[in-house]
CSV table of C-alpha atoms and ligand atoms in Angstrom, one decimal:
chain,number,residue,atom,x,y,z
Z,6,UNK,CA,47.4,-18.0,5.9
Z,7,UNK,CA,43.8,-19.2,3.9
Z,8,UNK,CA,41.6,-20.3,7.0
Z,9,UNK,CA,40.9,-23.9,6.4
Z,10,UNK,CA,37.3,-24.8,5.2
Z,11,UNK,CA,35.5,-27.9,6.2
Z,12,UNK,CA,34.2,-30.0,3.4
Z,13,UNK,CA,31.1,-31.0,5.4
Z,14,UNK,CA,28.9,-28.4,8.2
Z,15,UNK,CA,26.1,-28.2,10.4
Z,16,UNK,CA,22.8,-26.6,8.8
Z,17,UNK,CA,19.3,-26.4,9.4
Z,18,UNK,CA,17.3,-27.8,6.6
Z,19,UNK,CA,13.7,-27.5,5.5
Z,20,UNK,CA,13.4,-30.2,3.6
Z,21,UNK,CA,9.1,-30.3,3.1
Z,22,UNK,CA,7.4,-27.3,3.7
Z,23,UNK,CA,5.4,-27.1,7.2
Z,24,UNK,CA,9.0,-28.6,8.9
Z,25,UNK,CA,10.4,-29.5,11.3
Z,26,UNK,CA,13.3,-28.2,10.2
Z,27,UNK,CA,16.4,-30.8,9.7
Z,28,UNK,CA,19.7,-30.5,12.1
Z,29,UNK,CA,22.3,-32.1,9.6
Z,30,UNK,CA,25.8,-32.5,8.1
Z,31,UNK,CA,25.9,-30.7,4.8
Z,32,UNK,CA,28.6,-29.7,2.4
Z,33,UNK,CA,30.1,-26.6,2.1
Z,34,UNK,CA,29.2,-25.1,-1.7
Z,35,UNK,CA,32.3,-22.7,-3.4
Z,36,UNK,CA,31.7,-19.2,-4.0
Z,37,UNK,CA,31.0,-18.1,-7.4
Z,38,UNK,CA,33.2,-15.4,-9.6
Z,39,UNK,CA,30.9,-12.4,-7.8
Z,40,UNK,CA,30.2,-14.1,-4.4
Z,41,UNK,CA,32.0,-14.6,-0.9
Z,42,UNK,CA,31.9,-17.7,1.6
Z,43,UNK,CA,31.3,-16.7,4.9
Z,44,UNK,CA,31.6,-18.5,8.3
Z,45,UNK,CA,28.9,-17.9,9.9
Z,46,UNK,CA,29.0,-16.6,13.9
Z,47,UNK,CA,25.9,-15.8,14.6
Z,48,UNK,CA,22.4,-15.8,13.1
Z,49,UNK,CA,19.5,-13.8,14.3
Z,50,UNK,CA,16.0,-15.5,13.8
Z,51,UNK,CA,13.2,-13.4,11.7
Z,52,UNK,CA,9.9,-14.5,11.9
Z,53,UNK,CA,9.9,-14.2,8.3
Z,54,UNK,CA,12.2,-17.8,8.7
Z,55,UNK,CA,8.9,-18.7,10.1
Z,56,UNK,CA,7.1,-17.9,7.1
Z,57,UNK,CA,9.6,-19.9,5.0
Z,58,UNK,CA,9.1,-22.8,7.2
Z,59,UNK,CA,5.2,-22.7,6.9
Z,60,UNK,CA,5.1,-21.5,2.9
Z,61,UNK,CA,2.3,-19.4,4.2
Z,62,UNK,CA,3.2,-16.2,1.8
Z,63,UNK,CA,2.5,-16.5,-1.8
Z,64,UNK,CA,5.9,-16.6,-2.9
Z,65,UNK,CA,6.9,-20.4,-2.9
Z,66,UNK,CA,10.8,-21.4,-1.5
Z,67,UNK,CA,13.6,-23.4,-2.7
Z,68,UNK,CA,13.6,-26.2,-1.3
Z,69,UNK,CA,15.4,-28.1,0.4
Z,70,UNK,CA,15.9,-25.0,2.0
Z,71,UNK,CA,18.7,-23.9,4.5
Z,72,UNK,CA,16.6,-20.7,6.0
Z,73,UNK,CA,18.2,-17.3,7.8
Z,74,UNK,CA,19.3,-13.7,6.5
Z,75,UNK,CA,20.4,-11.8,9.7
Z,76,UNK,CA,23.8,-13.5,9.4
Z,77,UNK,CA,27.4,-12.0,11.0
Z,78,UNK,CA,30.7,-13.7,10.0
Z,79,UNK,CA,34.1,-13.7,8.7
Z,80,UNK,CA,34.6,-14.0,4.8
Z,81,UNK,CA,36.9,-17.2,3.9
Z,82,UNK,CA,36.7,-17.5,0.6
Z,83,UNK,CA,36.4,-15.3,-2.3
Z,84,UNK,CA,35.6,-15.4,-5.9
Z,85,UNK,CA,38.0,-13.9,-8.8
Z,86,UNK,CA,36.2,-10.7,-9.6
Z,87,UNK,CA,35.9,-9.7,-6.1
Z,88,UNK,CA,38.3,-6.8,-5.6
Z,89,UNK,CA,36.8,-5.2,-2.8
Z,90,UNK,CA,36.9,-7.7,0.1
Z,91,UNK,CA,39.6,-9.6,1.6
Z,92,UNK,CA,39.1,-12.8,3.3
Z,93,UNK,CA,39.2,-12.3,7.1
Z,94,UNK,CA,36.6,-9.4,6.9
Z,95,UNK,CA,34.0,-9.1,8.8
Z,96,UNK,CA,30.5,-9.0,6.7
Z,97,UNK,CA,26.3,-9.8,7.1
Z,98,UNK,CA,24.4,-11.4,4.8
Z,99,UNK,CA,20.8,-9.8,4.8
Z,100,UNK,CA,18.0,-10.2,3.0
Z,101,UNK,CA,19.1,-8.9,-0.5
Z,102,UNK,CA,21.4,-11.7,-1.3
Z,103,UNK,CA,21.9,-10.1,-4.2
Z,104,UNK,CA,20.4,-8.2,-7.3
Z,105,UNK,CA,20.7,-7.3,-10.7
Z,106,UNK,CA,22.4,-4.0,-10.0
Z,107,UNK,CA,21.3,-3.1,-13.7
Z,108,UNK,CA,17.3,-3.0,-13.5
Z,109,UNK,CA,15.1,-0.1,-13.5
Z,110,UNK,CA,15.1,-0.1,-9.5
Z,111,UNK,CA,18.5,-1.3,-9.0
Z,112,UNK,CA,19.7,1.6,-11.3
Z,113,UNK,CA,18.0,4.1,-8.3
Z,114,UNK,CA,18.7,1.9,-5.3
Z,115,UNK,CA,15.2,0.0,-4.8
Z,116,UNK,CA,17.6,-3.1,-5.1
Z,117,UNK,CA,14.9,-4.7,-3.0
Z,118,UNK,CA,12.3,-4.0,-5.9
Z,119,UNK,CA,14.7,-6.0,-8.1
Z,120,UNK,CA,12.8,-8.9,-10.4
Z,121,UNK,CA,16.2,-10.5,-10.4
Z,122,UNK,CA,16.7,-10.4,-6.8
Z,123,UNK,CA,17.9,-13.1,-4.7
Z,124,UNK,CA,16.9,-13.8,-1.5
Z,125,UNK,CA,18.6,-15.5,1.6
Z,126,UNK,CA,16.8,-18.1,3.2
Z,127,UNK,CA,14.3,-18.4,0.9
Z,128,UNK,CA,15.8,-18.2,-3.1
Z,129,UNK,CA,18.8,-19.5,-2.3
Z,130,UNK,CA,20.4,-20.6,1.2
Z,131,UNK,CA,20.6,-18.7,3.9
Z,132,UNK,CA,22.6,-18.6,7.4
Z,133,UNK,CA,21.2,-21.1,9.2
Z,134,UNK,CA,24.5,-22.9,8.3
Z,135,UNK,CA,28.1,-22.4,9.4
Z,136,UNK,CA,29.2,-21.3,5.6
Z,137,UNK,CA,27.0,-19.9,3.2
Z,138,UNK,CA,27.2,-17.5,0.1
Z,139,UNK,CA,26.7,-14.2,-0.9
Z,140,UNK,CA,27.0,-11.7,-3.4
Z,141,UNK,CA,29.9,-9.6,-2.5
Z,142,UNK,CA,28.1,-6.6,-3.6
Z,143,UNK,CA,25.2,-6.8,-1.3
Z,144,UNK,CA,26.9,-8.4,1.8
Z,145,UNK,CA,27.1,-5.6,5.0
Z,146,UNK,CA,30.4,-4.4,5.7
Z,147,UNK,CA,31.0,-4.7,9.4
Z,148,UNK,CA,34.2,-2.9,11.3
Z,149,UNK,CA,36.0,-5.3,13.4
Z,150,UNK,CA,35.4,-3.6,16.6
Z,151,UNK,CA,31.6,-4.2,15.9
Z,152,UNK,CA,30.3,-8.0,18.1
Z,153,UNK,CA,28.7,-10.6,15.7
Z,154,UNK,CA,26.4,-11.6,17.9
Z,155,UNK,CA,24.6,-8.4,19.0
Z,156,UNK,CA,24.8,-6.8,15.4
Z,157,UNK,CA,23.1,-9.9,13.8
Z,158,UNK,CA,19.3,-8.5,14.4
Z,159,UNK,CA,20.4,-5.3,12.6
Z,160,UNK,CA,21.2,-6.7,9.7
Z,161,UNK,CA,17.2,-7.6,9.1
Z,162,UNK,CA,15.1,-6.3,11.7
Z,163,UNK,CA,16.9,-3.2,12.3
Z,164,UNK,CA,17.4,-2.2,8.8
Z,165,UNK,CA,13.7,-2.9,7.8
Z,166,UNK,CA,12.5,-0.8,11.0
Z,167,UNK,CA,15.2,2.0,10.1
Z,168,UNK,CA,13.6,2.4,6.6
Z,169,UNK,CA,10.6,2.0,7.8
Z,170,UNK,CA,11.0,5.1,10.0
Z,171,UNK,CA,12.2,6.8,7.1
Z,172,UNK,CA,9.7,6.4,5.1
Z,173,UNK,CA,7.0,7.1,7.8
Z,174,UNK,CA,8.4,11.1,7.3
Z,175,UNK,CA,8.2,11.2,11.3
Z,176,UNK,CA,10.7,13.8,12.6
Z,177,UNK,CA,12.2,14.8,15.9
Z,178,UNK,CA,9.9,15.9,18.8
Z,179,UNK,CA,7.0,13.5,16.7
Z,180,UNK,CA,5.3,10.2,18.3
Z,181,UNK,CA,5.3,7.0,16.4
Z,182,UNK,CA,2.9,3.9,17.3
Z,183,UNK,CA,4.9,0.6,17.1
Z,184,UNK,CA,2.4,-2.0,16.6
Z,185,UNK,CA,3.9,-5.9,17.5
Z,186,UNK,CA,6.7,-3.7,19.8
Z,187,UNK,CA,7.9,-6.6,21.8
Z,188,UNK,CA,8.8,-8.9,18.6
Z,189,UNK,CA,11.9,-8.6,17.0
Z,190,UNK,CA,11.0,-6.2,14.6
Z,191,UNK,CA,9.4,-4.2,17.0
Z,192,UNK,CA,12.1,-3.8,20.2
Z,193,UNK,CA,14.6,-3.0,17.6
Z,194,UNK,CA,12.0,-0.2,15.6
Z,195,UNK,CA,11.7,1.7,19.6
Z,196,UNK,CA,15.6,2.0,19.8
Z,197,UNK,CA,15.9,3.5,16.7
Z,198,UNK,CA,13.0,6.0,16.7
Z,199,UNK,CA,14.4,7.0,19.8
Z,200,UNK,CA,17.8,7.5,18.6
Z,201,UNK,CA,16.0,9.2,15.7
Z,202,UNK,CA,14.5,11.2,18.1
Z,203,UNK,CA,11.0,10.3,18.1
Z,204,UNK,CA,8.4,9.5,20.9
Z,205,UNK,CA,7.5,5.5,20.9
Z,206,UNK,CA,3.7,4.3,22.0
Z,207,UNK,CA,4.6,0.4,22.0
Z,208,UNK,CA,1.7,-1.5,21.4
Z,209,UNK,CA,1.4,-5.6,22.1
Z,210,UNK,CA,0.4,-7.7,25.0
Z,211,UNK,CA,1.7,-9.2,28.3
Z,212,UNK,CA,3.7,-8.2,31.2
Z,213,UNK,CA,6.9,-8.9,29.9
Z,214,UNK,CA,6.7,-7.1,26.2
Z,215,UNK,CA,5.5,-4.2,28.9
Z,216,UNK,CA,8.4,-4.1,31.2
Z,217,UNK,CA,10.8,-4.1,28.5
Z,218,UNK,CA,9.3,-2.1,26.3
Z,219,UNK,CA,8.8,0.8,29.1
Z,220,UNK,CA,12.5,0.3,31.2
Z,221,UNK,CA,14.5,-1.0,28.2
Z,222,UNK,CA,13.6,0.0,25.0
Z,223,UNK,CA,12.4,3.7,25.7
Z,224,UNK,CA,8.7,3.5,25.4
Z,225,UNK,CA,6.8,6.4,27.1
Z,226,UNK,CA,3.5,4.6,26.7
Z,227,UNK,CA,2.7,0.6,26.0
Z,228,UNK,CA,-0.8,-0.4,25.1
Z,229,UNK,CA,-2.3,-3.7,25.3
Z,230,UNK,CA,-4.1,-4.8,22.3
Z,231,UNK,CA,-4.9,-8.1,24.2
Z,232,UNK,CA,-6.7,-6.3,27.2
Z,233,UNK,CA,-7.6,-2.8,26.2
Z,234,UNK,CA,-11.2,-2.3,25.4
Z,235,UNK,CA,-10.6,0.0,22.9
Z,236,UNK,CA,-7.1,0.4,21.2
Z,237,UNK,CA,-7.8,3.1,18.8
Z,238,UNK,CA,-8.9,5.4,21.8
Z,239,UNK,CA,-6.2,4.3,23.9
Z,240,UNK,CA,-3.5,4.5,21.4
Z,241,UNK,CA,-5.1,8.3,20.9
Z,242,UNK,CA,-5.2,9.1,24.6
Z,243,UNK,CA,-1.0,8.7,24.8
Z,244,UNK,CA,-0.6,11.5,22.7
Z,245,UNK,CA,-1.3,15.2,24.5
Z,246,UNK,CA,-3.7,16.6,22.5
Z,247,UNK,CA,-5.3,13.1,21.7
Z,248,UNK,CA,-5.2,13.4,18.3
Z,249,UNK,CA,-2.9,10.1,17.7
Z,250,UNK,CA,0.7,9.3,16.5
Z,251,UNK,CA,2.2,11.4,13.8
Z,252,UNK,CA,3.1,7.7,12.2
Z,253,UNK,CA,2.1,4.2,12.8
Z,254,UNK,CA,4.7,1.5,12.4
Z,255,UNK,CA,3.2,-2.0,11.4
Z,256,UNK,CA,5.3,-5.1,12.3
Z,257,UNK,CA,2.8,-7.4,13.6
Z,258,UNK,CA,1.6,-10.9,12.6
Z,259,UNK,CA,-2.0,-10.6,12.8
Z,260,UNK,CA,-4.7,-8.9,10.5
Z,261,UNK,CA,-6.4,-6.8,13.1
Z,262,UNK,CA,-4.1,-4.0,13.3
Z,263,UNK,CA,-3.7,-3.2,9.5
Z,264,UNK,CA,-7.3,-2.6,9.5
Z,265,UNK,CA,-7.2,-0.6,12.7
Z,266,UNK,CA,-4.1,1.7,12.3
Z,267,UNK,CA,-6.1,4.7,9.9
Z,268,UNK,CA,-8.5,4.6,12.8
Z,269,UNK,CA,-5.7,6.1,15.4
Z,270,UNK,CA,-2.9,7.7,13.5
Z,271,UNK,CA,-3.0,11.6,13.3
Z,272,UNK,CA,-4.3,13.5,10.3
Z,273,UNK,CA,-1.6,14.3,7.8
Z,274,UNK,CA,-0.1,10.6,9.5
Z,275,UNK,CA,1.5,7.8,7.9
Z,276,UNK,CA,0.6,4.1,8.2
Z,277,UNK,CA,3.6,2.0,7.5
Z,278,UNK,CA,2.7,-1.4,6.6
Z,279,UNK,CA,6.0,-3.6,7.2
Z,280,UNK,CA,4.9,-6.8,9.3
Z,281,UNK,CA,3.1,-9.4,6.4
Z,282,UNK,CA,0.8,-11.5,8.3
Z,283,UNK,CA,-0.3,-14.9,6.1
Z,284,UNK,CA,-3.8,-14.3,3.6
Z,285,UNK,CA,-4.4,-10.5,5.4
Z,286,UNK,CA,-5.7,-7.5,4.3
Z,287,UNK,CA,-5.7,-3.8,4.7
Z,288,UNK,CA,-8.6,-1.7,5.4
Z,289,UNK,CA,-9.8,1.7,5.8
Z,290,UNK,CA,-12.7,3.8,6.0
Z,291,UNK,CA,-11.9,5.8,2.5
Z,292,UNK,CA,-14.1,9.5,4.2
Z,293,UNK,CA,-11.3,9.1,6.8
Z,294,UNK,CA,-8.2,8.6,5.0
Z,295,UNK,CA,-9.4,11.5,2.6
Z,296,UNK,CA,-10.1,14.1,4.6
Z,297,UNK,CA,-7.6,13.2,7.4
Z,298,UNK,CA,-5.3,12.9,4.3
Z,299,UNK,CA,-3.4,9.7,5.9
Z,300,UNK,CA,-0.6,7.8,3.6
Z,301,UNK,CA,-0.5,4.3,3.8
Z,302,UNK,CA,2.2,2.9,2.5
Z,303,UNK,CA,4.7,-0.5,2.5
Z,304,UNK,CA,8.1,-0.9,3.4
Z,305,UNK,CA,10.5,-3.8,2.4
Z,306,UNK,CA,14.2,-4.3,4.0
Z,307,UNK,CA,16.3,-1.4,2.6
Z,308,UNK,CA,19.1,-1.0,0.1
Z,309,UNK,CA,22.5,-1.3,0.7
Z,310,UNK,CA,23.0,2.4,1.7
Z,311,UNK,CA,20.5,2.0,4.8
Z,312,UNK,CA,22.2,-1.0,5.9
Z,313,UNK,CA,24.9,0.6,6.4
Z,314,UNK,CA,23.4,3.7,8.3
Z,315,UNK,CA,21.4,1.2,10.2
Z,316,UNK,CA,24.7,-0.5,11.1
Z,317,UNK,CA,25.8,2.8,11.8
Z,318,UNK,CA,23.5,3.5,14.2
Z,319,UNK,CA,24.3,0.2,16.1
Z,320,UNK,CA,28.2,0.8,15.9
Z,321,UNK,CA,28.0,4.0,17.7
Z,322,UNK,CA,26.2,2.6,21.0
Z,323,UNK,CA,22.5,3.8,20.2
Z,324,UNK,CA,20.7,0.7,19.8
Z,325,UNK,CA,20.9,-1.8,22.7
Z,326,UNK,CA,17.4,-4.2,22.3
Z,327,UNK,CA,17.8,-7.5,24.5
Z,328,UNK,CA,18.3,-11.2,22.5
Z,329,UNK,CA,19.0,-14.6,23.6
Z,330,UNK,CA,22.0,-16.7,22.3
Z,331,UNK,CA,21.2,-20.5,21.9
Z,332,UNK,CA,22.6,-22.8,20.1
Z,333,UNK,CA,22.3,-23.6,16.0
Z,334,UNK,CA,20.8,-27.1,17.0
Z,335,UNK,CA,18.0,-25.5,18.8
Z,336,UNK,CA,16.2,-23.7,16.5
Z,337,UNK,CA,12.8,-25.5,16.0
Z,338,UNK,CA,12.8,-24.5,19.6
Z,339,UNK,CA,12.7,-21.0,18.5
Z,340,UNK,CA,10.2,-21.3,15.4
Z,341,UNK,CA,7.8,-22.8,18.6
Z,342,UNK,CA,8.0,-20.2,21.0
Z,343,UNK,CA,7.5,-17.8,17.9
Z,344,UNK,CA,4.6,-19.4,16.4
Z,345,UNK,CA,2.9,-19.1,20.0
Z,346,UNK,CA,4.1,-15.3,20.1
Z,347,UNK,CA,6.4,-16.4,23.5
Z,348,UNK,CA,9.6,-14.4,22.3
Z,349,UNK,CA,9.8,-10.9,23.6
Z,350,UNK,CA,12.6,-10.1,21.8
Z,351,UNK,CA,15.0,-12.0,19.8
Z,352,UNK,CA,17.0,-15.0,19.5
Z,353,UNK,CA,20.2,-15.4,18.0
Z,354,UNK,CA,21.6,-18.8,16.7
Z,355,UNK,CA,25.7,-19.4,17.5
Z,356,UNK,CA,26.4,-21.8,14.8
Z,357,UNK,CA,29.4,-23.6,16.6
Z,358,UNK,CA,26.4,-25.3,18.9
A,423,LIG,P1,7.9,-11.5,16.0
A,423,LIG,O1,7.1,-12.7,16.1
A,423,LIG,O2,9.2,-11.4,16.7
A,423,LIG,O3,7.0,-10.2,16.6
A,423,LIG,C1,5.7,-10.0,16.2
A,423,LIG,C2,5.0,-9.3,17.4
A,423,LIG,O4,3.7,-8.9,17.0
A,423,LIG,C3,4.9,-10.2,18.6
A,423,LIG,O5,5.5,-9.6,19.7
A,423,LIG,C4,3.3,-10.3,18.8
A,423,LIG,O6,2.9,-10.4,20.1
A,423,LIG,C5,2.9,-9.0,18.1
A,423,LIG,N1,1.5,-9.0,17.7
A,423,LIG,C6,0.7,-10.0,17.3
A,423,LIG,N2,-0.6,-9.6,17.1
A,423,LIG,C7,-0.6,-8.3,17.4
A,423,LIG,C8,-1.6,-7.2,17.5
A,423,LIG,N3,-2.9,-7.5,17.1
A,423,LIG,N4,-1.3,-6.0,17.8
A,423,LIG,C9,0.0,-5.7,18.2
A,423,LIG,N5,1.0,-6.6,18.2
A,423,LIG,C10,0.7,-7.9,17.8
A,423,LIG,O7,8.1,-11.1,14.5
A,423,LIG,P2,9.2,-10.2,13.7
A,423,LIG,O8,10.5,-11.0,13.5
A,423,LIG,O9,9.3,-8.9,14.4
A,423,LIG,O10,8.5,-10.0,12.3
A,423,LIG,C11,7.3,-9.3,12.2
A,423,LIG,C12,6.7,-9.4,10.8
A,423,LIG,O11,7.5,-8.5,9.9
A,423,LIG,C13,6.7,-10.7,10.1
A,423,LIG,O12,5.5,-10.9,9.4
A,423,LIG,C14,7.9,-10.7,9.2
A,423,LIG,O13,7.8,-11.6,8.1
A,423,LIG,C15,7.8,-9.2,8.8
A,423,LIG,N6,9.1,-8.7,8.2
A,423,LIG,C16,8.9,-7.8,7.2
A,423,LIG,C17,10.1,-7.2,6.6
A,423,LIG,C18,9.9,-6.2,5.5
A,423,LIG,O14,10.9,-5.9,4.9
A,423,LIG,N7,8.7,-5.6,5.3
A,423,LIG,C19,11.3,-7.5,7.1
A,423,LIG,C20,11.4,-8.4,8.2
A,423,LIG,C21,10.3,-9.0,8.7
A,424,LIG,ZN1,13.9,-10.7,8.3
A,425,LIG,ZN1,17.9,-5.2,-10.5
């Protein structure tokens, strides 16, 4: 039997840039030729949602905009040249809305690098809504046995921090700095270097990113960048032979770091530059980086082939980072304690509250 679909749902709308954001009634839009509906569970909160809300980055929004990309749900609608999903499976919407499939990039699976590319909760409406669209090529495909509420930060902050890692070229038995560990990005970037099997310095501030990042996430050393007098030699000193981290792993909001991370990573080391704080800029000392012969490099999301390993990763048991379920209606709540860097963590949104 067709699952019934609501004329009229709750969403959170941006309606001016700078918010708040709007708690409302809103209708339910039909899914194109090439797109699915999904009811939306769950929805993690990225602080990219935060960028949306503040048009702090230097790509402008729709607006009014219905913000959110880390979205798990159940596909109840479909349009007539999709072939490959039913209604009743279970899928994320990420990111990558969708792409060209066509384009230079697309043609070698850089769909992120797309110039067509859409993008969900910021190009077109996200999952901070209890129905909202997709391309059926680009949505995750999620096995049944997998909860919608835990996988939910996967399907942006773990599949950015699982490219990322990638990319870095760290391998087994190496150490990677995570810098902004005890965000979202960051708790989910420990699990999987350790399930990668590489040694985690976390790096970020307070007592509570510390505890978890040291007796949760796998951490063998946690540096605070708040406190420590001198985070370059610090970060070196965790390593054995103090030479520094074979890779450093960006994800932090702030400047500072981007300009510090050449100064501790190891020679032969990568810098991988993922977190995209507002106006900054990346520096370093060019004597260094040449004749420590350091790569520093960005990272964006993933394609649709590490979304699915990243997924992978969570469906067989080997990423556990803590979140906190509250309710749809509360999310200015969230953007608050995120703009004030409170959330050690993530929070995920159930859409039925
Ligand atoms: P978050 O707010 O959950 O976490 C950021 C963390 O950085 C916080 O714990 C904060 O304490 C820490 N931090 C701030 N200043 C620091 C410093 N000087 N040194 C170390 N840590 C510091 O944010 P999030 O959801 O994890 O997102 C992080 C960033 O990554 C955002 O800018 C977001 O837009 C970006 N992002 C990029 C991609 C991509 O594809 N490249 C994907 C998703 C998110
Ligand atoms: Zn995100
Ligand atoms: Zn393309």
């Amino acid at each position: 039997m067709a699952p019934e679909i609501p004329q009229m749902q709750w969403a959170q709308v941006i309606e001016k840039t700078g918010g708040p954001v709007q708690y409302k009634q809103i209708p339910v839009q039909k899914p194109g030729p090439d797109e699915v509906l999904i009811n939306i569970k769950f929805s993690g909160v990225c602080h990219t949602d935060l960028h949306a809300l503040n048009g702090d980055w230097p790509l402008p929004t729709k607006l009014p905009l219905v913000g959110g990309h880390e979205g798990a749900g159940v596909v109840v609608a479909k349009g007539e040249l999709v072939t490959d999903i039913e209604i009743g499976d279970h899928v994320g919407v990420k990111w990558i809305n969708g792409s060209c499939l066509a384009c230079d990039f697309c043609q070698q699976s850089d769909e992120p690098l797309c110039p067509h590319v859409l993008l969900s909760g910021y190009t077109v409406d996200g999952s901070f809504q209890q129905y909202c669209i997709a391309k059926a090529a680009h949505v995750a495909r999620l096995h049944k046995d997998i909860p919608l509420d835990a996988v939910a930060p996967v399907l942006c902050a773990g599949i950015t921090v699982y490219k990322g890692l990638k990319e870095s070229g760290a391998w087994a038995g190496q150490t990677v700095a995570i810098v902004g560990a005890g965000g979202g990005l960051g708790s989910l970037a420990q699990q999987y270097a350790k399930a990668m099997g590489l040694r985690v310095i976390a790096i970020d501030t307070g007592d509570e990113k510390k505890k978890m990042c040291l007796e949760q996430l796998g951490a063998e050393a946690f540096v605070d960048f708040a406190t420590s007098k001198n985070v370059v030699k610090d970060v070196q000193a965790q390593t054995e032979d103090g030479l520094g981290p074979h890779a450093v792993i960006l994800v932090a909001v702030n400047e500072r770091p981007f300009q510090q991370a050449a100064e501790y990573v190891r020679p032969r080391g990568s810098v991988i530059c993922i977190g995209m704080p507002a106006g900054a800029y990346l520096k370093a000392p060019v004597f260094e980086t040449v004749v420590k012969m350091i790569a520093i490099k960005g990272s964006y999301v993933g394609n649709r082939k590490d979304s699915a390993e990243a997924i992978d990763f969570f469906r067989r048991g080997l990423i556990k980072a803590p979140y906190k379920v509250v309710g749809l209606s509360e999310l200015q709540m969230v953007y608050d304690k995120m703009q004030a860097g409170e959330i050690a963590g993530k929070y995920v949104l159930d859409t039925s509250k």
